[in-house]
Amino acid sequence: MKHRIVVLGAGYTGASAAGRLARRLRREDVAITLVNAEPDFVERIRNHQLATGQDLKPRPLSEIFAGTGVELRLAKVTRVDVDRKTVALTGANGAEELGYDTLVYALGSGWNSQGVPGTAEHAHQIAGRTGALRLRERLAGLDAGQTVVVVGGGLTGVEASTELAEARPDLDVALAVSGGLGDWISPKGREHLRKVFGKLGITAYEHTTVSGVAAGHVTTADGKVIPAAVTVWTAGFAVHPIAQATSLEVSGTGQIVVDRTMRSVSHPDVYAVGDAAMAMGAGDKPLRMSCASGIPAAALAADAIAARLTGRKVPDKTIGYFNQCISLGRKEGLIQYVTADDRARQGVLTGRPAAAYKELICKGAAWSVANPTLGMPTRKHRVTPERTLRQDTV
């Protein structure tokens, strides 16, 4: 019988893992099923562009994986039973159950309200396509001079606020950050960021903790009221809750604890990649939730699965970083060079060259997903029954 590999989630990491497995393993030996709730691949790192009215190229998963040997199943994952090795789904045909021999868990993350009162009722989010489209509709209805407050000073908040200010210069855009603006990047990077914020007319509320969100304003921890016709919440991400409901070993954040090959430390037939995984990178530091972490992790997991199934050498790699790519609208960018364990170096790339560099990275990530089996090996190693049976221990 074929070894059943089920991949949950077709974002950057899940789609990459499924495509790489199809490149590494023979169709005669494995059945690869990719489960996703939406029919299209979503370029999540471009959701801030989508929200500000830009149109993105549609990428139907059925076209992406046609002829690859990967079976696409459009359904929502409702439960995972890692002891019975089954996944419960709800799709067009109703409820069903899917069995697996190896599971790749790539359900990712969504927005995190941090439990702040009023956030769920009044704030918008861009962690998913649906949220970005809702924000797009709301922004289209705003009159000139109205205020949009973006909450969260990380990459998503910085990119969202600059994209919005550039696309809608008639609006009053503000960014509320709990620390200093760009306090995780180098002095040169912070200097450029402040320069761009000044040029775009963005107000930065630094060292400001938002403690409440209402229909027309946000409230800070020190009692200040900031007008906000629209509030965009980008203060962190929360992983999909399904893993916590299983017997998998998870971290305090609900991420699946994995080893250096992205394999669950408690269930060796389960791999987790992307935001869903608590994985250690260079310097023995947890990988941050990002596309920059997820895609290398997906490749590592796929190669480890293929190696273990075919009796080849299991890769022994440590994921590290090189830079952080930040778009500041369509005309400006900031490339912050970092150490392997993600600490800012002094060097930066700014301006239009940085914007072009970031665009190249975004296009490259989408292209790699859209061409999952390009470069397929001319020789694929066979999966042997002995290796299949020993997956729980090898």
Short mmCIF file of C-alpha atoms in Angstrom, two decimals:
data_model
loop_
_atom_site.label_atom_id
_atom_site.label_comp_id
_atom_site.label_asym_id
_atom_site.label_seq_id
_atom_site.Cartn_x
_atom_site.Cartn_y
_atom_site.Cartn_z
CA MET A 1 0.00 0.00 0.00
CA LYS A 2 1.05 3.58 -0.59
CA HIS A 3 2.37 5.58 2.33
CA ARG A 4 -0.26 8.24 3.09
CA ILE A 5 1.10 11.75 3.64
CA VAL A 6 -1.45 14.39 4.62
CA VAL A 7 -0.51 18.07 4.63
CA LEU A 8 -2.84 20.41 6.52
CA GLY A 9 -2.85 23.97 5.21
CA ALA A 10 -1.80 25.35 1.82
CA GLY A 11 -0.15 28.59 2.81
CA TYR A 12 3.49 29.24 2.00
CA THR A 13 4.70 26.41 4.24
CA GLY A 14 2.10 23.73 3.57
CA ALA A 15 2.08 24.26 -0.18
CA SER A 16 5.89 24.30 -0.26
CA ALA A 17 6.10 21.09 1.76
CA ALA A 18 3.58 19.28 -0.45
CA GLY A 19 5.36 20.34 -3.63
CA ARG A 20 8.78 19.36 -2.33
CA LEU A 21 7.50 15.94 -1.23
CA ALA A 22 6.10 15.42 -4.71
CA ARG A 23 9.56 16.19 -6.10
CA ARG A 24 11.32 13.82 -3.74
CA LEU A 25 9.05 10.74 -3.73
CA ARG A 26 7.62 8.40 -6.35
CA ARG A 27 3.87 8.52 -7.02
CA GLU A 28 3.81 4.74 -6.96
CA ASP A 29 4.98 4.76 -3.35
CA VAL A 30 3.15 7.65 -1.68
CA ALA A 31 -0.26 9.30 -1.71
CA ILE A 32 0.09 13.02 -0.89
CA THR A 33 -3.08 14.86 0.11
CA LEU A 34 -3.11 18.62 0.65
CA VAL A 35 -6.04 19.94 2.70
CA ASN A 36 -7.05 23.59 2.58
CA ALA A 37 -10.22 25.50 3.38
CA GLU A 38 -9.85 28.00 0.52
CA PRO A 39 -9.51 27.18 -3.20
CA ASP A 40 -6.75 29.73 -3.82
CA PHE A 41 -3.25 30.20 -2.52
CA VAL A 42 -3.19 33.40 -0.48
CA GLU A 43 -0.12 35.65 -0.61
CA ARG A 44 -0.38 36.52 3.04
CA ILE A 45 2.63 38.81 2.98
CA ARG A 46 0.74 41.01 0.54
CA ASN A 47 -2.48 41.33 2.54
CA HIS A 48 -1.68 44.95 3.39
CA GLN A 49 -1.62 45.67 -0.34
CA LEU A 50 -4.93 43.91 -0.83
CA ALA A 51 -6.48 45.93 2.00
CA THR A 52 -5.46 49.23 0.41
CA GLY A 53 -7.19 48.45 -2.87
CA GLN A 54 -4.52 46.71 -4.92
CA ASP A 55 -5.53 43.63 -6.89
CA LEU A 56 -3.43 40.48 -6.56
CA LYS A 57 -3.01 37.76 -9.13
CA PRO A 58 -5.38 34.83 -8.44
CA ARG A 59 -3.58 31.55 -7.83
CA PRO A 60 -6.02 28.60 -7.81
CA LEU A 61 -4.57 25.64 -5.95
CA SER A 62 -6.24 23.26 -8.41
CA GLU A 63 -4.10 24.71 -11.19
CA ILE A 64 -0.94 24.89 -9.10
CA PHE A 65 -1.02 21.20 -8.19
CA ALA A 66 -2.52 19.83 -11.41
CA GLY A 67 -0.37 16.98 -12.69
CA THR A 68 1.92 16.92 -9.66
CA GLY A 69 0.47 13.82 -8.01
CA VAL A 70 -0.72 15.89 -5.04
CA GLU A 71 -4.42 15.46 -4.33
CA LEU A 72 -6.11 18.69 -3.28
CA ARG A 73 -8.92 18.41 -0.73
CA LEU A 74 -10.94 21.59 -0.16
CA ALA A 75 -12.20 21.27 3.40
CA LYS A 76 -11.91 22.77 6.84
CA VAL A 77 -9.96 20.83 9.45
CA THR A 78 -12.09 20.41 12.58
CA ARG A 79 -10.06 17.93 14.61
CA VAL A 80 -6.83 15.95 14.58
CA ASP A 81 -6.53 12.63 16.42
CA VAL A 82 -2.83 11.87 16.55
CA ASP A 83 -3.37 8.63 18.44
CA ARG A 84 -5.72 7.19 15.80
CA LYS A 85 -3.84 8.99 13.00
CA THR A 86 -6.94 10.61 11.58
CA VAL A 87 -8.04 14.10 10.61
CA ALA A 88 -11.68 15.21 10.75
CA LEU A 89 -12.78 17.46 7.89
CA THR A 90 -15.86 19.40 6.85
CA GLY A 91 -16.21 20.14 3.16
CA ALA A 92 -18.68 20.21 0.31
CA ASN A 93 -19.59 16.59 1.02
CA GLY A 94 -20.14 17.21 4.71
CA ALA A 95 -18.12 15.66 7.52
CA GLU A 96 -15.48 13.06 6.70
CA GLU A 97 -12.38 11.48 8.18
CA LEU A 98 -8.98 11.17 6.56
CA GLY A 99 -6.33 8.72 7.71
CA TYR A 100 -2.61 9.29 7.46
CA ASP A 101 0.74 7.60 8.00
CA THR A 102 2.69 10.87 8.10
CA LEU A 103 1.10 14.22 8.93
CA VAL A 104 2.49 17.66 8.07
CA TYR A 105 0.72 20.24 10.22
CA ALA A 106 0.84 23.68 8.60
CA LEU A 107 -2.37 25.35 9.75
CA GLY A 108 -0.51 28.53 10.58
CA SER A 109 -1.82 31.40 12.63
CA GLY A 110 -4.43 34.14 12.74
CA TRP A 111 -4.71 37.48 14.41
CA ASN A 112 -4.35 37.80 18.16
CA SER A 113 -6.64 40.26 19.94
CA GLN A 114 -4.50 39.90 23.09
CA GLY A 115 -7.78 39.93 25.03
CA VAL A 116 -8.10 43.71 24.67
CA PRO A 117 -11.75 44.78 25.18
CA GLY A 118 -13.55 45.82 22.00
CA THR A 119 -10.95 44.47 19.63
CA ALA A 120 -13.02 41.58 18.29
CA GLU A 121 -16.05 43.83 17.79
CA HIS A 122 -14.47 46.99 16.40
CA ALA A 123 -10.98 46.31 15.03
CA HIS A 124 -10.00 45.06 11.58
CA GLN A 125 -7.23 42.56 10.86
CA ILE A 126 -5.14 41.55 7.86
CA ALA A 127 -3.86 38.17 9.03
CA GLY A 128 -6.18 36.51 6.51
CA ARG A 129 -7.59 37.30 3.09
CA THR A 130 -11.15 37.66 4.39
CA GLY A 131 -10.08 40.23 6.97
CA ALA A 132 -8.04 42.15 4.39
CA LEU A 133 -11.03 42.32 2.04
CA ARG A 134 -13.30 43.57 4.83
CA LEU A 135 -10.80 46.28 5.67
CA ARG A 136 -10.53 47.16 1.98
CA GLU A 137 -14.28 47.72 1.80
CA ARG A 138 -14.28 49.81 4.99
CA LEU A 139 -11.38 51.99 3.85
CA ALA A 140 -13.05 52.62 0.50
CA GLY A 141 -15.94 54.23 2.38
CA LEU A 142 -13.81 56.65 4.41
CA ASP A 143 -13.92 60.36 3.67
CA ALA A 144 -10.83 62.53 3.46
CA GLY A 145 -9.41 63.60 6.80
CA GLN A 146 -10.64 60.62 8.78
CA THR A 147 -8.20 58.80 11.04
CA VAL A 148 -6.96 55.23 10.75
CA VAL A 149 -5.02 53.86 13.70
CA VAL A 150 -2.83 50.79 13.19
CA VAL A 151 -1.98 49.01 16.45
CA GLY A 152 1.25 47.01 16.62
CA GLY A 153 4.81 48.05 15.85
CA GLY A 154 6.14 44.87 14.28
CA LEU A 155 6.70 44.19 10.59
CA THR A 156 2.98 43.87 9.83
CA GLY A 157 2.06 47.13 11.55
CA VAL A 158 4.87 49.09 9.89
CA GLU A 159 4.05 47.71 6.45
CA ALA A 160 0.30 48.24 6.87
CA SER A 161 0.61 51.85 8.04
CA THR A 162 3.05 52.91 5.32
CA GLU A 163 1.11 51.13 2.59
CA LEU A 164 -2.10 52.81 3.70
CA ALA A 165 -0.55 56.27 4.03
CA GLU A 166 0.93 56.03 0.54
CA ALA A 167 -2.28 54.70 -1.06
CA ARG A 168 -4.57 57.13 0.79
CA PRO A 169 -2.70 60.38 1.46
CA ASP A 170 -6.06 62.03 2.17
CA LEU A 171 -6.41 60.03 5.41
CA ASP A 172 -4.78 60.69 8.78
CA VAL A 173 -2.78 57.50 9.47
CA ALA A 174 -1.28 56.71 12.87
CA LEU A 175 0.67 53.79 14.30
CA ALA A 176 0.52 52.91 18.01
CA VAL A 177 3.49 50.89 19.29
CA SER A 178 4.14 49.60 22.80
CA GLY A 179 7.87 50.34 22.51
CA GLY A 180 9.89 52.65 20.31
CA LEU A 181 9.30 52.89 16.57
CA GLY A 182 11.41 50.19 14.93
CA ASP A 183 13.20 49.42 18.18
CA TRP A 184 14.20 45.96 16.94
CA ILE A 185 16.23 47.29 14.00
CA SER A 186 19.54 49.14 13.79
CA PRO A 187 20.00 52.89 14.36
CA LYS A 188 20.37 53.41 10.60
CA GLY A 189 17.18 51.44 10.02
CA ARG A 190 15.26 53.44 12.62
CA GLU A 191 16.51 56.68 11.12
CA HIS A 192 15.21 55.69 7.68
CA LEU A 193 11.93 54.48 9.10
CA ARG A 194 11.32 57.81 10.83
CA LYS A 195 12.23 59.63 7.63
CA VAL A 196 9.63 57.66 5.66
CA PHE A 197 7.01 58.12 8.37
CA GLY A 198 7.62 61.87 8.24
CA LYS A 199 7.39 61.97 4.46
CA LEU A 200 4.11 60.03 4.48
CA GLY A 201 2.67 62.06 7.35
CA ILE A 202 2.20 59.09 9.69
CA THR A 203 1.81 59.87 13.39
CA ALA A 204 3.73 57.46 15.62
CA TYR A 205 2.40 56.97 19.15
CA GLU A 206 5.43 55.41 20.81
CA HIS A 207 5.49 53.64 24.17
CA THR A 208 1.72 53.46 23.91
CA THR A 209 -0.28 50.45 25.02
CA VAL A 210 -3.80 50.28 23.61
CA SER A 211 -6.12 48.99 26.34
CA GLY A 212 -9.48 49.30 24.60
CA VAL A 213 -11.04 49.65 21.15
CA ALA A 214 -14.37 51.36 20.46
CA ALA A 215 -16.30 52.22 17.32
CA GLY A 216 -14.69 55.65 16.93
CA HIS A 217 -11.54 55.61 19.02
CA VAL A 218 -8.94 53.62 20.93
CA THR A 219 -8.04 54.07 24.58
CA THR A 220 -4.51 53.78 25.92
CA ALA A 221 -3.34 52.37 29.23
CA ASP A 222 -2.65 55.86 30.54
CA GLY A 223 -6.19 57.00 29.73
CA LYS A 224 -5.54 58.83 26.47
CA VAL A 225 -8.26 58.68 23.81
CA ILE A 226 -7.09 58.56 20.20
CA PRO A 227 -9.73 59.12 17.48
CA ALA A 228 -10.00 56.23 15.05
CA ALA A 229 -12.62 55.92 12.34
CA VAL A 230 -10.93 52.58 11.61
CA THR A 231 -8.65 50.55 13.87
CA VAL A 232 -6.34 47.96 12.29
CA TRP A 233 -5.05 45.41 14.80
CA THR A 234 -1.65 43.89 14.01
CA ALA A 235 -0.39 43.22 17.54
CA GLY A 236 0.83 39.68 17.12
CA PHE A 237 -0.48 36.34 15.89
CA ALA A 238 -2.10 33.35 17.57
CA VAL A 239 -1.72 29.81 16.26
CA HIS A 240 -4.63 27.67 15.16
CA PRO A 241 -6.11 26.07 18.31
CA ILE A 242 -6.50 22.52 16.96
CA ALA A 243 -3.05 21.32 18.05
CA GLN A 244 -3.75 22.19 21.68
CA ALA A 245 -6.76 19.88 21.66
CA THR A 246 -4.57 16.87 20.79
CA SER A 247 -2.08 14.82 22.80
CA LEU A 248 0.80 16.47 20.92
CA GLU A 249 3.38 18.23 23.05
CA VAL A 250 2.80 21.94 22.56
CA SER A 251 4.36 25.11 23.92
CA GLY A 252 2.63 27.71 26.04
CA THR A 253 1.66 29.49 22.81
CA GLY A 254 0.01 26.35 21.43
CA GLN A 255 2.76 25.64 18.92
CA ILE A 256 3.82 22.04 18.31
CA VAL A 257 7.23 21.37 19.83
CA VAL A 258 9.53 19.92 17.16
CA ASP A 259 13.13 18.79 16.78
CA ARG A 260 15.71 20.05 14.28
CA THR A 261 13.95 18.22 11.44
CA MET A 262 10.53 19.76 12.28
CA ARG A 263 9.36 16.44 13.71
CA SER A 264 7.11 16.39 16.75
CA VAL A 265 9.04 15.44 19.87
CA SER A 266 6.05 13.47 21.15
CA HIS A 267 4.62 11.92 17.97
CA PRO A 268 7.28 10.96 15.38
CA ASP A 269 4.74 10.57 12.56
CA VAL A 270 3.79 14.26 12.84
CA TYR A 271 5.77 17.21 11.46
CA ALA A 272 4.91 20.85 12.05
CA VAL A 273 6.09 23.78 9.94
CA GLY A 274 5.62 27.52 9.86
CA ASP A 275 3.83 29.44 12.57
CA ALA A 276 2.39 26.17 13.94
CA ALA A 277 5.81 24.94 15.08
CA MET A 278 7.95 25.77 18.08
CA ALA A 279 11.31 25.21 16.44
CA MET A 280 14.78 26.30 17.43
CA GLY A 281 17.02 28.07 14.95
CA ALA A 282 20.51 29.51 15.05
CA GLY A 283 21.75 30.35 18.53
CA ASP A 284 19.17 27.93 19.93
CA LYS A 285 16.56 30.68 19.69
CA PRO A 286 12.93 30.03 18.67
CA LEU A 287 12.20 30.83 15.05
CA ARG A 288 9.93 33.84 14.69
CA MET A 289 6.54 33.56 13.00
CA SER A 290 7.34 34.60 9.45
CA CYS A 291 7.57 33.49 5.85
CA ALA A 292 11.35 33.70 6.25
CA SER A 293 11.16 30.93 8.86
CA GLY A 294 8.33 28.89 7.37
CA ILE A 295 9.60 28.19 3.87
CA PRO A 296 13.03 26.86 4.97
CA ALA A 297 11.27 24.82 7.68
CA ALA A 298 8.93 23.32 5.09
CA ALA A 299 11.87 22.31 2.90
CA LEU A 300 13.67 20.79 5.88
CA ALA A 301 10.60 18.81 6.96
CA ALA A 302 9.92 17.50 3.45
CA ASP A 303 13.54 16.43 2.99
CA ALA A 304 13.56 14.72 6.39
CA ILE A 305 10.36 12.81 5.60
CA ALA A 306 11.69 11.72 2.21
CA ALA A 307 15.03 10.69 3.72
CA ARG A 308 13.46 8.60 6.46
CA LEU A 309 11.07 6.88 4.05
CA THR A 310 13.77 6.01 1.54
CA GLY A 311 16.64 5.18 3.86
CA ARG A 312 18.73 8.18 2.90
CA LYS A 313 20.71 10.45 5.21
CA VAL A 314 18.44 12.72 7.24
CA PRO A 315 19.42 16.40 6.79
CA ASP A 316 21.10 18.04 9.75
CA LYS A 317 20.62 21.76 9.28
CA THR A 318 19.99 24.80 11.42
CA ILE A 319 17.72 27.51 10.08
CA GLY A 320 19.18 30.98 10.33
CA TYR A 321 18.39 34.42 9.01
CA PHE A 322 20.14 36.85 6.70
CA ASN A 323 17.89 39.89 6.58
CA GLN A 324 14.46 41.30 7.36
CA CYS A 325 12.67 42.67 4.32
CA ILE A 326 10.24 45.51 5.07
CA SER A 327 8.08 47.23 2.47
CA LEU A 328 7.29 50.89 3.19
CA GLY A 329 4.71 51.38 0.47
CA ARG A 330 5.44 50.66 -3.19
CA LYS A 331 8.26 53.18 -3.57
CA GLU A 332 10.21 52.73 -0.35
CA GLY A 333 11.67 49.80 1.52
CA LEU A 334 14.04 48.80 4.27
CA ILE A 335 16.27 45.74 4.21
CA GLN A 336 17.73 45.19 7.67
CA TYR A 337 20.66 42.79 7.64
CA VAL A 338 20.70 40.49 10.66
CA THR A 339 22.80 37.80 12.28
CA ALA A 340 21.83 34.16 11.86
CA ASP A 341 19.93 34.36 15.17
CA ASP A 342 18.03 37.45 13.97
CA ARG A 343 19.87 40.30 15.74
CA ALA A 344 20.14 43.53 13.76
CA ARG A 345 23.48 44.34 12.16
CA GLN A 346 24.50 47.88 11.33
CA GLY A 347 24.04 47.42 7.59
CA VAL A 348 20.79 48.35 5.84
CA LEU A 349 19.51 48.85 2.31
CA THR A 350 16.95 51.61 1.87
CA GLY A 351 14.88 53.49 -0.69
CA ARG A 352 13.79 52.23 -4.09
CA PRO A 353 16.47 49.51 -4.27
CA ALA A 354 15.11 48.08 -1.02
CA ALA A 355 11.55 48.27 -2.34
CA ALA A 356 12.64 46.41 -5.49
CA TYR A 357 14.47 43.82 -3.39
CA LYS A 358 11.41 43.20 -1.21
CA GLU A 359 9.20 42.89 -4.29
CA LEU A 360 11.60 40.33 -5.73
CA ILE A 361 11.42 38.32 -2.50
CA CYS A 362 7.60 38.38 -2.55
CA LYS A 363 7.45 37.34 -6.20
CA GLY A 364 10.01 34.61 -5.63
CA ALA A 365 8.06 33.12 -2.72
CA ALA A 366 4.82 33.07 -4.73
CA TRP A 367 6.58 31.68 -7.81
CA SER A 368 8.08 28.80 -5.85
CA VAL A 369 4.63 27.84 -4.56
CA ALA A 370 3.06 28.22 -8.01
CA ASN A 371 5.68 25.88 -9.54
CA PRO A 372 5.79 23.09 -6.95
CA THR A 373 7.54 20.40 -8.97
CA LEU A 374 9.90 22.48 -11.06
CA GLY A 375 13.31 20.88 -10.96
CA MET A 376 11.87 17.44 -10.25
CA PRO A 377 14.73 14.98 -9.73
CA THR A 378 15.35 12.61 -12.62
CA ARG A 379 15.85 9.80 -10.14
CA LYS A 380 13.66 9.33 -7.11
CA HIS A 381 14.50 6.83 -4.42
CA ARG A 382 12.00 4.12 -3.62
CA VAL A 383 10.03 3.97 -0.41
CA THR A 384 10.51 0.54 1.11
CA PRO A 385 7.95 -1.24 3.30
CA GLU A 386 10.60 -1.61 5.99
CA ARG A 387 11.19 2.13 6.17
CA THR A 388 7.45 2.83 6.18
CA LEU A 389 6.91 0.53 9.12
CA ARG A 390 9.83 2.07 11.04
CA GLN A 391 8.69 5.70 10.71
CA ASP A 392 7.67 5.77 14.36
CA THR A 393 11.19 5.04 15.53
CA VAL A 394 13.66 6.13 12.85
#
